[in-house]
Structures are given as structure tokens and as C-alpha cells.
PDB file of C-alpha atoms in Angstrom:
ATOM      1  CA  ALA A   1       8.048 -12.990  -8.500  1.00  0.00           C
ATOM      2  CA  GLN A   2       4.810 -12.620  -6.622  1.00  0.00           C
ATOM      3  CA  THR A   3       1.795 -10.995  -8.187  1.00  0.00           C
ATOM      4  CA  VAL A   4      -1.599  -9.889  -6.861  1.00  0.00           C
ATOM      5  CA  THR A   5      -4.679  -9.653  -9.055  1.00  0.00           C
ATOM      6  CA  GLN A   6      -7.984  -7.950  -8.321  1.00  0.00           C
ATOM      7  CA  SER A   7     -10.259  -8.783 -11.236  1.00  0.00           C
ATOM      8  CA  GLN A   8     -13.121  -6.456 -10.294  1.00  0.00           C
ATOM      9  CA  PRO A   9     -12.263  -2.833 -11.137  1.00  0.00           C
ATOM     10  CA  GLU A  10     -15.629  -1.652  -9.748  1.00  0.00           C
ATOM     11  CA  MET A  11     -18.306  -3.059  -7.468  1.00  0.00           C
ATOM     12  CA  SER A  12     -21.474  -1.604  -6.048  1.00  0.00           C
ATOM     13  CA  VAL A  13     -23.608  -2.629  -3.087  1.00  0.00           C
ATOM     14  CA  GLN A  14     -26.810  -1.377  -1.515  1.00  0.00           C
ATOM     15  CA  GLU A  15     -26.473   0.097   1.948  1.00  0.00           C
ATOM     16  CA  ALA A  16     -26.908  -2.588   4.650  1.00  0.00           C
ATOM     17  CA  GLU A  17     -26.229  -5.392   2.158  1.00  0.00           C
ATOM     18  CA  THR A  18     -23.174  -7.653   1.915  1.00  0.00           C
ATOM     19  CA  VAL A  19     -20.480  -7.476  -0.747  1.00  0.00           C
ATOM     20  CA  THR A  20     -17.436  -9.607  -1.501  1.00  0.00           C
ATOM     21  CA  LEU A  21     -14.300  -8.272  -3.166  1.00  0.00           C
ATOM     22  CA  SER A  22     -12.051 -10.800  -4.900  1.00  0.00           C
ATOM     23  CA  CYS A  23      -8.281 -11.125  -4.798  1.00  0.00           C
ATOM     24  CA  THR A  24      -5.992 -13.817  -6.110  1.00  0.00           C
ATOM     25  CA  TYR A  25      -2.239 -14.017  -5.819  1.00  0.00           C
ATOM     26  CA  ASP A  26       0.599 -16.004  -7.261  1.00  0.00           C
ATOM     27  CA  THR A  27       3.548 -17.178  -5.133  1.00  0.00           C
ATOM     28  CA  SER A  28       5.781 -20.161  -4.662  1.00  0.00           C
ATOM     29  CA  GLU A  29       6.299 -19.299  -1.015  1.00  0.00           C
ATOM     30  CA  SER A  30       4.551 -21.090   1.816  1.00  0.00           C
ATOM     31  CA  ASP A  31       4.902 -18.411   4.453  1.00  0.00           C
ATOM     32  CA  TYR A  32       3.484 -14.949   3.819  1.00  0.00           C
ATOM     33  CA  TYR A  33       0.969 -12.353   4.950  1.00  0.00           C
ATOM     34  CA  LEU A  34      -2.013 -10.859   3.184  1.00  0.00           C
ATOM     35  CA  PHE A  35      -3.625  -7.509   3.778  1.00  0.00           C
ATOM     36  CA  TRP A  36      -6.619  -5.466   2.693  1.00  0.00           C
ATOM     37  CA  TYR A  37      -6.267  -1.691   2.661  1.00  0.00           C
ATOM     38  CA  LYS A  38      -9.010   0.899   2.169  1.00  0.00           C
ATOM     39  CA  GLN A  39      -8.364   4.180   0.350  1.00  0.00           C
ATOM     40  CA  PRO A  40     -11.213   6.683   0.640  1.00  0.00           C
ATOM     41  CA  PRO A  41     -11.341   9.838  -1.536  1.00  0.00           C
ATOM     42  CA  SER A  42      -9.055  11.541   1.003  1.00  0.00           C
ATOM     43  CA  ARG A  43      -6.417   9.081  -0.427  1.00  0.00           C
ATOM     44  CA  GLN A  44      -5.384   8.020   3.067  1.00  0.00           C
ATOM     45  CA  MET A  45      -4.359   4.329   3.170  1.00  0.00           C
ATOM     46  CA  ILE A  46      -6.171   2.509   6.003  1.00  0.00           C
ATOM     47  CA  LEU A  47      -5.522  -1.061   7.075  1.00  0.00           C
ATOM     48  CA  VAL A  48      -8.746  -3.064   7.075  1.00  0.00           C
ATOM     49  CA  ILE A  49      -7.632  -6.569   7.905  1.00  0.00           C
ATOM     50  CA  ARG A  50      -4.633  -8.909   7.753  1.00  0.00           C
ATOM     51  CA  GLN A  51      -4.186 -12.655   7.517  1.00  0.00           C
ATOM     52  CA  GLU A  52      -1.195 -14.862   8.316  1.00  0.00           C
ATOM     53  CA  ALA A  53      -0.849 -17.661   5.770  1.00  0.00           C
ATOM     54  CA  TYR A  54      -0.003 -20.231   8.451  1.00  0.00           C
ATOM     55  CA  LYS A  55      -3.343 -19.628  10.173  1.00  0.00           C
ATOM     56  CA  GLN A  56      -6.245 -21.628   8.798  1.00  0.00           C
ATOM     57  CA  GLN A  57      -8.805 -19.531  10.633  1.00  0.00           C
ATOM     58  CA  ASN A  58     -10.133 -16.639   8.587  1.00  0.00           C
ATOM     59  CA  ALA A  59      -9.497 -13.172  10.076  1.00  0.00           C
ATOM     60  CA  THR A  60     -12.404 -10.970  11.086  1.00  0.00           C
ATOM     61  CA  GLU A  61     -12.604  -7.319  12.149  1.00  0.00           C
ATOM     62  CA  ASN A  62     -16.123  -6.256  13.054  1.00  0.00           C
ATOM     63  CA  ARG A  63     -18.091  -6.098   9.767  1.00  0.00           C
ATOM     64  CA  PHE A  64     -15.047  -7.166   7.712  1.00  0.00           C
ATOM     65  CA  SER A  65     -13.996 -10.772   7.208  1.00  0.00           C
ATOM     66  CA  VAL A  66     -11.873 -12.675   4.754  1.00  0.00           C
ATOM     67  CA  ASN A  67     -12.200 -15.999   2.994  1.00  0.00           C
ATOM     68  CA  PHE A  68      -8.640 -17.260   2.783  1.00  0.00           C
ATOM     69  CA  GLN A  69      -8.179 -20.262   0.485  1.00  0.00           C
ATOM     70  CA  LYS A  70      -4.462 -21.048   0.543  1.00  0.00           C
ATOM     71  CA  ALA A  71      -4.484 -23.882  -1.972  1.00  0.00           C
ATOM     72  CA  ALA A  72      -6.466 -21.779  -4.429  1.00  0.00           C
ATOM     73  CA  LYS A  73      -4.352 -18.672  -3.632  1.00  0.00           C
ATOM     74  CA  SER A  74      -7.478 -16.666  -3.047  1.00  0.00           C
ATOM     75  CA  PHE A  75      -8.106 -13.942  -0.438  1.00  0.00           C
ATOM     76  CA  SER A  76     -11.506 -12.329  -0.712  1.00  0.00           C
ATOM     77  CA  LEU A  77     -12.900  -9.579   1.550  1.00  0.00           C
ATOM     78  CA  LYS A  78     -16.494  -9.684   2.729  1.00  0.00           C
ATOM     79  CA  ILE A  79     -18.099  -6.489   3.996  1.00  0.00           C
ATOM     80  CA  SER A  80     -21.329  -7.059   5.905  1.00  0.00           C
ATOM     81  CA  ASP A  81     -24.014  -4.448   6.624  1.00  0.00           C
ATOM     82  CA  SER A  82     -22.382  -2.050   4.162  1.00  0.00           C
ATOM     83  CA  GLN A  83     -22.324   1.594   5.186  1.00  0.00           C
ATOM     84  CA  LEU A  84     -21.938   4.751   3.122  1.00  0.00           C
ATOM     85  CA  GLY A  85     -18.539   5.255   4.733  1.00  0.00           C
ATOM     86  CA  ASP A  86     -17.336   2.001   3.206  1.00  0.00           C
ATOM     87  CA  ALA A  87     -17.251   3.612  -0.228  1.00  0.00           C
ATOM     88  CA  ALA A  88     -13.588   3.634  -1.238  1.00  0.00           C
ATOM     89  CA  MET A  89     -10.959   1.905  -3.285  1.00  0.00           C
ATOM     90  CA  TYR A  90      -9.848  -1.386  -1.731  1.00  0.00           C
ATOM     91  CA  PHE A  91      -6.415  -2.883  -2.273  1.00  0.00           C
ATOM     92  CA  CYS A  92      -5.290  -6.413  -1.641  1.00  0.00           C
ATOM     93  CA  ALA A  93      -1.606  -6.755  -0.753  1.00  0.00           C
ATOM     94  CA  TYR A  94       0.912  -9.540  -0.300  1.00  0.00           C
ATOM     95  CA  ARG A  95       4.019  -9.670   1.860  1.00  0.00           C
ATOM     96  CA  SER A  96       6.674 -12.366   1.973  1.00  0.00           C
ATOM     97  CA  ALA A  97       7.510 -13.755   5.388  1.00  0.00           C
ATOM     98  CA  GLY A  98      10.660 -15.721   4.626  1.00  0.00           C
ATOM     99  CA  THR A  99      14.188 -15.124   5.863  1.00  0.00           C
ATOM    100  CA  GLY A 100      15.629 -11.816   4.761  1.00  0.00           C
ATOM    101  CA  ASN A 101      12.311 -10.438   3.623  1.00  0.00           C
ATOM    102  CA  THR A 102      12.162  -6.661   3.380  1.00  0.00           C
ATOM    103  CA  GLY A 103       8.595  -6.086   4.544  1.00  0.00           C
ATOM    104  CA  LYS A 104       7.534  -4.573   1.240  1.00  0.00           C
ATOM    105  CA  LEU A 105       3.954  -4.999   0.128  1.00  0.00           C
ATOM    106  CA  ILE A 106       2.934  -6.018  -3.392  1.00  0.00           C
ATOM    107  CA  PHE A 107      -0.408  -4.467  -4.268  1.00  0.00           C
ATOM    108  CA  GLY A 108      -3.237  -5.451  -6.573  1.00  0.00           C
ATOM    109  CA  GLN A 109      -4.798  -2.971  -8.957  1.00  0.00           C
ATOM    110  CA  GLY A 110      -7.635  -2.081  -6.607  1.00  0.00           C
ATOM    111  CA  THR A 111     -11.418  -2.353  -6.595  1.00  0.00           C
ATOM    112  CA  THR A 112     -13.588   0.751  -6.351  1.00  0.00           C
ATOM    113  CA  LEU A 113     -16.583   0.085  -4.133  1.00  0.00           C
ATOM    114  CA  GLN A 114     -19.709   2.215  -4.480  1.00  0.00           C
ATOM    115  CA  VAL A 115     -22.332   2.080  -1.712  1.00  0.00           C
ATOM    116  CA  LYS A 116     -25.846   3.064  -2.780  1.00  0.00           C
ATOM    117  CA  PRO A 117     -28.207   4.572  -0.223  1.00  0.00           C
TER     118      PRO A 117
ATOM    119  CA  ASN B   1       2.652  10.881  17.534  1.00  0.00           C
ATOM    120  CA  ALA B   2       2.548  12.406  14.083  1.00  0.00           C
ATOM    121  CA  GLY B   3       3.113   9.043  12.375  1.00  0.00           C
ATOM    122  CA  VAL B   4       4.388   9.401   8.794  1.00  0.00           C
ATOM    123  CA  THR B   5       4.584  12.977   7.552  1.00  0.00           C
ATOM    124  CA  GLN B   6       4.979  13.816   3.872  1.00  0.00           C
ATOM    125  CA  THR B   7       5.632  17.244   2.398  1.00  0.00           C
ATOM    126  CA  PRO B   8       4.546  18.891   0.202  1.00  0.00           C
ATOM    127  CA  LYS B   9       0.933  17.778  -0.294  1.00  0.00           C
ATOM    128  CA  PHE B  10       0.804  19.070  -3.872  1.00  0.00           C
ATOM    129  CA  ARG B  11       3.379  20.213  -6.379  1.00  0.00           C
ATOM    130  CA  ILE B  12       3.500  21.171 -10.046  1.00  0.00           C
ATOM    131  CA  LEU B  13       6.815  20.837 -11.842  1.00  0.00           C
ATOM    132  CA  LYS B  14       7.935  21.769 -15.285  1.00  0.00           C
ATOM    133  CA  ILE B  15       9.634  19.162 -17.445  1.00  0.00           C
ATOM    134  CA  GLY B  16      13.301  18.964 -16.544  1.00  0.00           C
ATOM    135  CA  GLN B  17      12.988  20.459 -13.065  1.00  0.00           C
ATOM    136  CA  SER B  18      14.091  18.629  -9.960  1.00  0.00           C
ATOM    137  CA  MET B  19      12.636  18.313  -6.515  1.00  0.00           C
ATOM    138  CA  THR B  20      12.763  16.360  -3.287  1.00  0.00           C
ATOM    139  CA  LEU B  21       9.757  14.791  -1.634  1.00  0.00           C
ATOM    140  CA  GLN B  22      10.204  14.724   2.110  1.00  0.00           C
ATOM    141  CA  CYS B  23       9.161  11.859   4.395  1.00  0.00           C
ATOM    142  CA  ALA B  24       9.624  11.638   8.136  1.00  0.00           C
ATOM    143  CA  GLN B  25       8.356   9.205  10.712  1.00  0.00           C
ATOM    144  CA  ASP B  26       8.509   9.444  14.510  1.00  0.00           C
ATOM    145  CA  MET B  27       7.793   5.781  15.342  1.00  0.00           C
ATOM    146  CA  ASN B  28      11.420   4.604  15.243  1.00  0.00           C
ATOM    147  CA  HIS B  29      10.641   2.269  12.371  1.00  0.00           C
ATOM    148  CA  ASN B  30      13.577   0.757  10.569  1.00  0.00           C
ATOM    149  CA  TYR B  31      11.691  -0.130   7.385  1.00  0.00           C
ATOM    150  CA  MET B  32      10.597   2.650   5.032  1.00  0.00           C
ATOM    151  CA  TYR B  33       9.184   2.676   1.501  1.00  0.00           C
ATOM    152  CA  TRP B  34       8.285   4.927  -1.379  1.00  0.00           C
ATOM    153  CA  TYR B  35       5.355   3.982  -3.598  1.00  0.00           C
ATOM    154  CA  ARG B  36       3.722   5.719  -6.538  1.00  0.00           C
ATOM    155  CA  GLN B  37       0.083   5.420  -7.459  1.00  0.00           C
ATOM    156  CA  ASP B  38      -1.009   6.252 -10.978  1.00  0.00           C
ATOM    157  CA  PRO B  39      -4.696   7.171 -11.529  1.00  0.00           C
ATOM    158  CA  GLY B  40      -7.020   4.224 -10.921  1.00  0.00           C
ATOM    159  CA  MET B  41      -4.119   1.870 -10.311  1.00  0.00           C
ATOM    160  CA  GLY B  42      -2.415   0.088  -7.469  1.00  0.00           C
ATOM    161  CA  LEU B  43       0.750   1.166  -5.714  1.00  0.00           C
ATOM    162  CA  LYS B  44       4.123   0.357  -7.191  1.00  0.00           C
ATOM    163  CA  LEU B  45       7.298   0.303  -5.129  1.00  0.00           C
ATOM    164  CA  ILE B  46       9.974   2.809  -6.103  1.00  0.00           C
ATOM    165  CA  TYR B  47      12.633   2.392  -3.427  1.00  0.00           C
ATOM    166  CA  TYR B  48      12.848   1.003   0.076  1.00  0.00           C
ATOM    167  CA  SER B  49      15.148   1.055   3.088  1.00  0.00           C
ATOM    168  CA  VAL B  50      15.637  -1.505   5.852  1.00  0.00           C
ATOM    169  CA  GLY B  51      17.581   0.859   8.058  1.00  0.00           C
ATOM    170  CA  ALA B  52      19.718   3.979   8.142  1.00  0.00           C
ATOM    171  CA  GLY B  53      22.346   3.860   5.443  1.00  0.00           C
ATOM    172  CA  ILE B  54      20.687   0.988   3.547  1.00  0.00           C
ATOM    173  CA  THR B  55      18.520   1.501   0.470  1.00  0.00           C
ATOM    174  CA  ASP B  56      17.502  -0.630  -2.454  1.00  0.00           C
ATOM    175  CA  LYS B  57      15.509  -0.402  -5.675  1.00  0.00           C
ATOM    176  CA  GLY B  58      11.928  -1.456  -5.994  1.00  0.00           C
ATOM    177  CA  GLU B  59       9.862  -2.177  -9.070  1.00  0.00           C
ATOM    178  CA  VAL B  60      10.013   1.282 -10.720  1.00  0.00           C
ATOM    179  CA  PRO B  61      13.201   3.113  -9.617  1.00  0.00           C
ATOM    180  CA  ASN B  62      14.175   4.858 -12.869  1.00  0.00           C
ATOM    181  CA  GLY B  63      14.254   8.631 -12.568  1.00  0.00           C
ATOM    182  CA  TYR B  64      14.397   8.614  -8.769  1.00  0.00           C
ATOM    183  CA  ASN B  65      17.000   8.544  -6.032  1.00  0.00           C
ATOM    184  CA  VAL B  66      16.807   8.125  -2.271  1.00  0.00           C
ATOM    185  CA  SER B  67      18.973   8.447   0.781  1.00  0.00           C
ATOM    186  CA  ARG B  68      18.564   7.328   4.381  1.00  0.00           C
ATOM    187  CA  SER B  69      20.994   9.109   6.641  1.00  0.00           C
ATOM    188  CA  THR B  70      18.773   8.837   9.739  1.00  0.00           C
ATOM    189  CA  THR B  71      16.126   6.418  10.968  1.00  0.00           C
ATOM    190  CA  GLU B  72      13.479   9.155  10.823  1.00  0.00           C
ATOM    191  CA  ASP B  73      13.903  10.568   7.335  1.00  0.00           C
ATOM    192  CA  PHE B  74      13.660   9.014   3.867  1.00  0.00           C
ATOM    193  CA  PRO B  75      13.573  11.703   1.136  1.00  0.00           C
ATOM    194  CA  LEU B  76      12.843  10.872  -2.504  1.00  0.00           C
ATOM    195  CA  ARG B  77      14.657  12.890  -5.151  1.00  0.00           C
ATOM    196  CA  LEU B  78      13.336  13.431  -8.664  1.00  0.00           C
ATOM    197  CA  GLU B  79      15.944  14.564 -11.177  1.00  0.00           C
ATOM    198  CA  LEU B  80      14.890  15.920 -14.585  1.00  0.00           C
ATOM    199  CA  ALA B  81      11.159  15.521 -14.057  1.00  0.00           C
ATOM    200  CA  ALA B  82       9.179  13.916 -16.891  1.00  0.00           C
ATOM    201  CA  PRO B  83       5.392  13.795 -17.541  1.00  0.00           C
ATOM    202  CA  SER B  84       5.516  10.043 -16.839  1.00  0.00           C
ATOM    203  CA  GLN B  85       6.322  10.908 -13.224  1.00  0.00           C
ATOM    204  CA  THR B  86       2.941  12.579 -12.752  1.00  0.00           C
ATOM    205  CA  SER B  87       1.465  10.514  -9.928  1.00  0.00           C
ATOM    206  CA  VAL B  88       0.612  10.390  -6.264  1.00  0.00           C
ATOM    207  CA  TYR B  89       3.564   9.444  -4.109  1.00  0.00           C
ATOM    208  CA  PHE B  90       3.201   7.630  -0.807  1.00  0.00           C
ATOM    209  CA  CYS B  91       5.812   7.141   1.863  1.00  0.00           C
ATOM    210  CA  ALA B  92       5.280   4.302   4.357  1.00  0.00           C
ATOM    211  CA  SER B  93       7.045   2.738   7.294  1.00  0.00           C
ATOM    212  CA  THR B  94       6.719  -0.390   9.376  1.00  0.00           C
ATOM    213  CA  LYS B  95       8.041  -1.749  12.637  1.00  0.00           C
ATOM    214  CA  ASN B  96       9.019  -5.162  11.361  1.00  0.00           C
ATOM    215  CA  SER B  97       9.140  -7.050   8.099  1.00  0.00           C
ATOM    216  CA  TYR B  98       6.477  -9.639   8.792  1.00  0.00           C
ATOM    217  CA  ASN B  99       3.194  -9.030  10.613  1.00  0.00           C
ATOM    218  CA  SER B 100       3.368  -5.292  11.361  1.00  0.00           C
ATOM    219  CA  PRO B 101       1.265  -3.280   8.882  1.00  0.00           C
ATOM    220  CA  LEU B 102       2.595  -0.393   6.857  1.00  0.00           C
ATOM    221  CA  HIS B 103       1.812   3.072   8.130  1.00  0.00           C
ATOM    222  CA  PHE B 104       1.283   5.456   5.255  1.00  0.00           C
ATOM    223  CA  GLY B 105       1.706   9.191   4.893  1.00  0.00           C
ATOM    224  CA  ASN B 106      -1.095  11.169   3.256  1.00  0.00           C
ATOM    225  CA  GLY B 107       0.634  11.306  -0.084  1.00  0.00           C
ATOM    226  CA  THR B 108       2.053  13.975  -2.407  1.00  0.00           C
ATOM    227  CA  ARG B 109       0.221  14.706  -5.634  1.00  0.00           C
ATOM    228  CA  LEU B 110       2.814  15.623  -8.267  1.00  0.00           C
ATOM    229  CA  THR B 111       2.031  16.965 -11.723  1.00  0.00           C
ATOM    230  CA  VAL B 112       4.744  17.385 -14.323  1.00  0.00           C
ATOM    231  CA  THR B 113       3.818  19.572 -17.327  1.00  0.00           C
TER     232      THR B 113
END
């Protein structure tokens, strides 16, 4: 069974600085997708970024980028120029992509990010 | 489009009571999911459905039941509520099972006392 681990329960960053959130996963599959979701205090789940495992190029979305290391099974999220609105809980998630997959996401435990003004 | 709509937003139940959490989506998504999120934790899958009439258990199905009679609706039934079911419940749907992201409802906060 696949597992996702976020080893940093809490992180803090100064406004305008850069922070990296860690995520590792365990799988025997070669084809899968990885996602980062943001959950602000409103508890809404917001997609931040996604990565296809077959793509070597790291995904980027404006100030958000990932460092995808397939061999190491690592998928970290880098937030550049941090803003107060980035304060939230961040979840890393895994989805199988093989035949018959059900689309379900497996989530990590989450990392709470605090942004200091 | 309303997206994924969950009702109610909040609910307090007494031990042993039953209730149904409603979930509806208007995006014609075949895949739907119920997750629970305990305080400070990640989301755990309760049940999921890959289409009308098809449901299956997730990681933590005990104490819950689901049905999927239409593409739009995926209600979650709690029978004999227990304090361990105090949690925030999220319904989600997706267009396909690979690269399409999950669309989440805003959650239902349930307290069982």
C-alpha cells in the first residue's frame, strides 16, 4: 500500500522569504500523480500544484514550485516570496495512475505554515 | 456552477443518534469520495464511488454507509454515532481517475457527545 509522509508538523517563514515543505512517499508503482493542497483556516481544500511522475520537469505555478525526485520518492514544495495569505495547512497527496485506478488521493499528515510579517 | 455542495455545515449529535451528510455535485463527475479529517491530521478515505450504483470501502469505513443512486448525489450515513466519529467530513469529486484534481466541498464539522 502507498503511504505519504510529511515530517514537518509546523514551519514558519518571514514574509517575502522562501520556504520549502517536505514530502516523501512510498510506492512500488512507476506511474502516479502527486499533488499539493492548501487548507486555510476556512478549511477549504485548494489545489496548489500537481506533478505527473512520468515528467522529469518540475511543475511550477507562479510562486509555487516543486522539487520532484522520483528515485528518492521525494516531492517538496517551495514557496517563494511568501505572503501572509500563504499561511495555511499544506497537504501532500498521492494518486495511482495504473489500470483500474479509482482516482482516490492518499494524503500526508499535513504541515502548518505560519507566515510572519 | 456550484461545484461540490455539502450540507449541513455543522452538526452536533448525541451518542447513538443517526444522520445523513449530504453531498451533491453539478459537474457530471463520475468519481466521488468521502474523507474525514481529525484535528491536526490528514484526510482519510471513508468510502468512494466510481459511478452511479458503484461504491466501495476506503481506509476507515466502519460506522458509515453510502449510496450512489445518481451521478450527482453521494450521501454518507452515520448509524449509531460514537464520539470517535467527531471529525470534519469532506466530500470530493473528480472528472477522471488520473490527472484531474479533486474538487472538494467546504466540509461538515460533526461533534458527537
